[in-house]
Coordinates of C-alpha atoms (C1' of nucleotides) in Angstrom, one line a residue:
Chain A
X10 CA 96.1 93.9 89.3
X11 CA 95.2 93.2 86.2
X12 CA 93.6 95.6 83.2
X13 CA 94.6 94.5 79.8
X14 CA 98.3 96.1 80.0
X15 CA 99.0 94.0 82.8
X16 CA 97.7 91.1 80.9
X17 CA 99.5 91.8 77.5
X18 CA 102.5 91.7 80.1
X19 CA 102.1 88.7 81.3
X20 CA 101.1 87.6 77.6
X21 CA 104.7 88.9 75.9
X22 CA 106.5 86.9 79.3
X23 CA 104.8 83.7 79.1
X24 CA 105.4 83.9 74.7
X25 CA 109.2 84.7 76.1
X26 CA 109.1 81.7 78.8
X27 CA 107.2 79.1 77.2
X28 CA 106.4 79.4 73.7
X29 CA 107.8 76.9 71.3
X30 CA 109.2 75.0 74.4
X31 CA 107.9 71.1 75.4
X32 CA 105.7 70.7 78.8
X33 CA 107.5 68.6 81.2
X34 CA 105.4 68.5 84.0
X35 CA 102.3 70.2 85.7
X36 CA 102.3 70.9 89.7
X37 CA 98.5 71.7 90.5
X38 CA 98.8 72.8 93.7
X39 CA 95.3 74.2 94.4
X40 CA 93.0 72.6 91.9
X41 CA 89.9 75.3 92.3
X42 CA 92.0 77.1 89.9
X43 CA 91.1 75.0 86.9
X44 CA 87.7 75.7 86.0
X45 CA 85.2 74.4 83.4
X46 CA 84.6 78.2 82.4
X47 CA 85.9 81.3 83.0
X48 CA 84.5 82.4 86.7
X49 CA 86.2 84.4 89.8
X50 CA 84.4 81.4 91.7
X51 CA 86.8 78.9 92.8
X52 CA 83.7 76.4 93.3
X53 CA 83.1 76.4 90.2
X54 CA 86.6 73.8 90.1
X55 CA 86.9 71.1 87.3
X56 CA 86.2 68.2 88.8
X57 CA 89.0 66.6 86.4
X58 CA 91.2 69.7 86.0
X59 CA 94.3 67.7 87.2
X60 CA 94.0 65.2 84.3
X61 CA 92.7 67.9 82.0
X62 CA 96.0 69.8 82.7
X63 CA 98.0 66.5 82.6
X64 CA 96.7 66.0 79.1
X65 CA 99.2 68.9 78.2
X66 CA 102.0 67.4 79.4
X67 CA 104.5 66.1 76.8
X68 CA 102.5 68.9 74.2
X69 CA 104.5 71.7 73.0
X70 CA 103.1 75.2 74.2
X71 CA 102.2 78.0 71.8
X72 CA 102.4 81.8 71.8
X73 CA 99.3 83.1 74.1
X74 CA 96.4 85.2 72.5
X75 CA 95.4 88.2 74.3
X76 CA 91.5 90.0 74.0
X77 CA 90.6 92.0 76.5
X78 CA 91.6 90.9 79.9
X79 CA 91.9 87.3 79.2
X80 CA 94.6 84.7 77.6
X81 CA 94.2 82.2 75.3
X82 CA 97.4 79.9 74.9
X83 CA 97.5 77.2 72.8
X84 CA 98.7 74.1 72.9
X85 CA 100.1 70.8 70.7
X86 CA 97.8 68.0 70.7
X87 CA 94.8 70.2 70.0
X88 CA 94.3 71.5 73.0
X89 CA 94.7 75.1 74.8
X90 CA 94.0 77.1 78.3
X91 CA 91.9 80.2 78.8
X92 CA 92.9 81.9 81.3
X93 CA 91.5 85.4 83.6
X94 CA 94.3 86.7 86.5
X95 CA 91.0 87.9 88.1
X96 CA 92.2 90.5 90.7
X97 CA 95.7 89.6 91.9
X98 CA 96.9 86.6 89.6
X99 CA 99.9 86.6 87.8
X100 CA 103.2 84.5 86.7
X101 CA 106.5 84.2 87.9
X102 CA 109.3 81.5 86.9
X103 CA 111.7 80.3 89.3
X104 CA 114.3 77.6 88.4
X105 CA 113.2 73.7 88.6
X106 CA 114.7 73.6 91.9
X107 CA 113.7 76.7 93.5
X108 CA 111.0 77.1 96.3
X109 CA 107.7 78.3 94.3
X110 CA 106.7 81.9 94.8
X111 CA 103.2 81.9 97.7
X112 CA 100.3 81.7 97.2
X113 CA 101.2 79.5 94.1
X114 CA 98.3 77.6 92.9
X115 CA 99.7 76.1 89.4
X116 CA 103.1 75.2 88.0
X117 CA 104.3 74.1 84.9
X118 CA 107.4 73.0 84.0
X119 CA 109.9 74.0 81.1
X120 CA 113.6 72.2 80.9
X121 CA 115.1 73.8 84.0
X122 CA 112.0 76.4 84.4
X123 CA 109.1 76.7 86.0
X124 CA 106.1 78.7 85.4
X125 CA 104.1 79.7 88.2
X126 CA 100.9 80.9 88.4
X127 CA 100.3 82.8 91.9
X128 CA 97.2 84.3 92.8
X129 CA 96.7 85.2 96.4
X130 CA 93.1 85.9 96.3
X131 CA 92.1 82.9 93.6
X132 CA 89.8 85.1 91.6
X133 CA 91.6 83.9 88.6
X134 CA 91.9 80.6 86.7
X135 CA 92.9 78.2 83.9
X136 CA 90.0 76.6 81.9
X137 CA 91.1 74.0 79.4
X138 CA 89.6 74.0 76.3
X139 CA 90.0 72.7 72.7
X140 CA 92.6 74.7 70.6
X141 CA 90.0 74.8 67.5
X142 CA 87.5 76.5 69.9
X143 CA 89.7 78.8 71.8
X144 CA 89.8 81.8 69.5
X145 CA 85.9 82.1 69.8
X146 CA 86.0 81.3 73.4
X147 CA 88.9 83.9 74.0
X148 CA 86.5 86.6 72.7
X149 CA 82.8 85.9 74.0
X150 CA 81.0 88.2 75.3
X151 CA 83.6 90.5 74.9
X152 CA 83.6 93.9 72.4
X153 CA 86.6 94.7 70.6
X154 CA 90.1 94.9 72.0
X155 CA 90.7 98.0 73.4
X156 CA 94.1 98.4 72.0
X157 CA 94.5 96.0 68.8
X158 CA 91.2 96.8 67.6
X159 CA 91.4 100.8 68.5
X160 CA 88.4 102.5 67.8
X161 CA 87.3 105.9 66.0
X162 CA 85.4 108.2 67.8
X163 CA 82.4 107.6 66.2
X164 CA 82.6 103.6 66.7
X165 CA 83.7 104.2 69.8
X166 CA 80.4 106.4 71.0
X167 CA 78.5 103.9 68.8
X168 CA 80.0 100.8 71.8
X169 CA 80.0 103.0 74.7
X170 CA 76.8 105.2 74.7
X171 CA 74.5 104.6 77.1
X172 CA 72.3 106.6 80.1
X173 CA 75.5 105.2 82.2
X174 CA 78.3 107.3 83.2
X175 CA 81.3 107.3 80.9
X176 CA 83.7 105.3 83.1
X177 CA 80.7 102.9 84.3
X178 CA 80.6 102.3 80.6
X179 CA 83.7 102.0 79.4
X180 CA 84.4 99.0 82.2
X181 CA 81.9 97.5 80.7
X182 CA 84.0 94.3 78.8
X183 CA 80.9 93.6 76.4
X184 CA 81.2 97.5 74.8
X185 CA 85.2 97.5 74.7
X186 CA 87.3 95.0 76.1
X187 CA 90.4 95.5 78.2
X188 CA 89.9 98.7 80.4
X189 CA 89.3 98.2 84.3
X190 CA 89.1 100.6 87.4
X191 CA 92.4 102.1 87.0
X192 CA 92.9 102.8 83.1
X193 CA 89.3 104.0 82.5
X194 CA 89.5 107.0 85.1
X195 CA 93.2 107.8 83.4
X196 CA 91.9 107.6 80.3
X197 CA 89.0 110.1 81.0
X198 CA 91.7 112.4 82.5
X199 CA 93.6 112.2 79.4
X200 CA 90.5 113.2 77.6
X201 CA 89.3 116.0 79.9
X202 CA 86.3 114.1 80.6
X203 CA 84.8 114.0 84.0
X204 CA 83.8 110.3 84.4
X205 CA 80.2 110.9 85.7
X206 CA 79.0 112.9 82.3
X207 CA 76.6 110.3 81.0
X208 CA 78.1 108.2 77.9
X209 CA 75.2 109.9 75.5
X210 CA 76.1 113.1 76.1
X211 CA 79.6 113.6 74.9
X212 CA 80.5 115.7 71.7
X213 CA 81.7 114.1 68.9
X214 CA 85.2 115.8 69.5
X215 CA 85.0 114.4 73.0
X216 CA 84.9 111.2 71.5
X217 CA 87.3 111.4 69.4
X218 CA 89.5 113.0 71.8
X219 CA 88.5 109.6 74.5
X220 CA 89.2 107.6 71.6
X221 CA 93.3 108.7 71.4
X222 CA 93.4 109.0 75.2
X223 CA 92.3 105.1 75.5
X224 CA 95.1 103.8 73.0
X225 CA 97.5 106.8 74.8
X226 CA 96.9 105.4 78.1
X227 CA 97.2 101.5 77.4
X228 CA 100.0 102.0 75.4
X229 CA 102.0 104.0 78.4
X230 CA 101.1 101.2 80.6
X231 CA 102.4 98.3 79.2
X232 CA 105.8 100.2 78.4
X233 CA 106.2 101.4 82.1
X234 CA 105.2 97.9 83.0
X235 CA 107.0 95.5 80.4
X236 CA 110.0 97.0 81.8
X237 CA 109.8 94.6 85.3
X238 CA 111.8 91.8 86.4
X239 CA 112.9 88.6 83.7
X240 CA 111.4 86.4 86.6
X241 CA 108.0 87.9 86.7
X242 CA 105.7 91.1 86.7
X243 CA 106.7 94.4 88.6
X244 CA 103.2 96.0 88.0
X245 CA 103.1 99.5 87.8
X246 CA 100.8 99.9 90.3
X247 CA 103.0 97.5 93.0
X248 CA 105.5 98.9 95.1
X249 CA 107.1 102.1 94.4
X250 CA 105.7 105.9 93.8
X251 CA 102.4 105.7 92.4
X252 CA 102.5 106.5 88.3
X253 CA 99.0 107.3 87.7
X254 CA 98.0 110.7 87.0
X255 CA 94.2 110.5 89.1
X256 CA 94.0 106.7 90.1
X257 CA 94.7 106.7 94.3
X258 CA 95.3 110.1 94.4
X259 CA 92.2 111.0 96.2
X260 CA 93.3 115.3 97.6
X261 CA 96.6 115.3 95.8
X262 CA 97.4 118.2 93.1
X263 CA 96.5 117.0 89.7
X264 CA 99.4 116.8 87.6
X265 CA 98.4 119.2 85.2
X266 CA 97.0 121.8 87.0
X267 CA 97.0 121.1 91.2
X268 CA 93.8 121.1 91.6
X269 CA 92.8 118.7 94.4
X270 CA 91.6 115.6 92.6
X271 CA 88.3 114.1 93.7
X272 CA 87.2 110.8 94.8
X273 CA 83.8 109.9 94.7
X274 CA 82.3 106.2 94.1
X275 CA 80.5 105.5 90.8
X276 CA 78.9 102.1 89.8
X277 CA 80.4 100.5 92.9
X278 CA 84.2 101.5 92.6
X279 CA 86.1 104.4 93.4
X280 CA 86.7 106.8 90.9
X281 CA 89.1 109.6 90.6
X282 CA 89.5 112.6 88.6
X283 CA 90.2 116.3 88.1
X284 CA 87.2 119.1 88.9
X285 CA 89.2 121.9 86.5
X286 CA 90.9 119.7 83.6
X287 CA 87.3 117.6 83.4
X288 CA 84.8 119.7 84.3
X289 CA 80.9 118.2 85.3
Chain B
dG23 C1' 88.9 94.9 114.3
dC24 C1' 87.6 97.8 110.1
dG25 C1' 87.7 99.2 105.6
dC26 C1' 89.6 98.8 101.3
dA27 C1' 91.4 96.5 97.0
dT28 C1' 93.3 96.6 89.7
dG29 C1' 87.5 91.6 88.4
dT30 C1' 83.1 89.3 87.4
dT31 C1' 78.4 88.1 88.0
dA32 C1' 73.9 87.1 90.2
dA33 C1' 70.1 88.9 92.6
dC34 C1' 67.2 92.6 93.8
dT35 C1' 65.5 97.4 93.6
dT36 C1' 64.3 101.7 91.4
Chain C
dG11 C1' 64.4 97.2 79.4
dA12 C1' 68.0 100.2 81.7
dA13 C1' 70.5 101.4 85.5
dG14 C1' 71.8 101.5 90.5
dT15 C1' 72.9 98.8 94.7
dT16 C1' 74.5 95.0 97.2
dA17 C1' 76.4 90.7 97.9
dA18 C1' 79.4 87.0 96.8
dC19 C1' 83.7 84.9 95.6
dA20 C1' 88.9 84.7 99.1
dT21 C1' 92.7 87.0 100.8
dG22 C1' 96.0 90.4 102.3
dC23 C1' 97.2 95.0 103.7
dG24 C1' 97.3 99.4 106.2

DNA sequence: GCGCATGTTAACTT
DNA sequence: GAAGTTAACATGCG
């Protein structure tokens, strides 16, 4: 599930769980999710993940850094854990004594808490590094943070022109980091911007105008989302009425003006959008 | 059984 | 070099 306002999510509940609080105990329960970088591939497995992780134990755990789509948590001792919820990770906690949530793969243990990391289709992992390096680390690769680094319209259509279309682009975590499948076609919607225009041919209003939807749309995201459960992460997009305004709505009115909204696939992943409010 | 899925990356083609 | 396509990773769901 996770775009960056699923990750800050999980961010604010693990600074609300953890932070400030002494690891008592690590349960790696499916060690291809500690990884010596930060790679869906769960062969790519630390071969001594279970005593990197155990290193931790006894270390008091920081507040977690977010850029982008990844976490960066810091640790006592001098050491810290990247980590990436590829496509369907995320964290509960259960009490010490409770059954773990499935398809967990990592526990770790506060006073009467546990912290869970479940992630059915194990795109996602931890990657220990050392806390002095994990600031860098967090951000390689990566452009500025799509909402704590907000961009003008000119910077942004200085990071996100290219020959590629629009939403191609702006899922592209090197240009602007944090925006995935679902936020980038709701952002263009906000914007009135039809997601195949190519990313050098938008007006400098238009990217002005993509610039406020971006923030807009992250920021609506997180709120509907931060409100879930204390023991872990009601996503927006799991369970219940779909909330987004395009995203999965492939033939359904658009919200703003019932036109039938349009699927179509575009650099490998379906995209949705309006044909009236963001016209080709 | 089939197709699809919110992420990332490598390999190959145009 | 840029951009498009496909596959791979592993699993669940409708």
């Amino acid at each position: 599930m996770p775009e960056l306002p699923e990750v800050e999510v999980c961010r604010r509940q693990l600074t609300q769980w953890a932070a400030g609080r002494t690891l008592d105990a690590v349960h790696l329960v499916d060690r291809a999710v500690v990884r010596g970088e930060l790679t869906s591939k769960p062969s790519a497995a630390l071969a001594d993940g279970g005593a990197q992780l155990e290193a931790l134990v006894g270390q008091i755990a920081g507040e977690p850094l977010r850029h982008g789509k990844r976490l960066g948590w810091p640790f006592g001792g001098g050491r810290a854990l990247l980590a990436h919820l590829g496509m369907t990770g995320h964290w509960v906690r259960r009490g010490a004594g409770d059954d773990p949530p499935p398809q967990h793969r990592l526990g770790l243990a506060f006073g009467d808490r546990t912290v869970w990391y479940v992630d059915g289709r194990r795109f996602g992992c931890v990657v220990p590094v050392e806390a002095s390096a994990m600031p860098a680390l967090l951000r390689a690769d990566c452009g500025p943070d799509a909402l704590d680094e907000p961009l003008d319209g000119p910077a942004l259509a200085d990071r996100v022109r290219s020959r590629k279309p629009v939403k191609v682009a702006l899922m592209e975590q090197q240009r602007l980091a944090g925006l995935g499948n679902i936020h980038a076609a709701e952002a263009c919607w906000r914007a009135h911007i039809a997601p195949g225009r190519r990313a050098d041919a938008l007006s400098p209003e238009e990217w002005g105008a993509l610039a406020q939807a971006i923030v807009a749309q992250l920021r609506f995201a997180i709120e509907a989302e931060a409100a879930g459960g204390d023991d872990g992460i009601v996503y927006v997009n799991l369970g219940g009425p779909n909330p987004f305004s395009v995203y999965g709505r492939g033939g359904e009115p658009c919200p703003a003006c019932g036109t039938a909204i349009a699927a179509d696939e575009m650099g490998g992943r379906t995209t949705y959008w309006c044909p009236t409010c963001q016209p080709a």
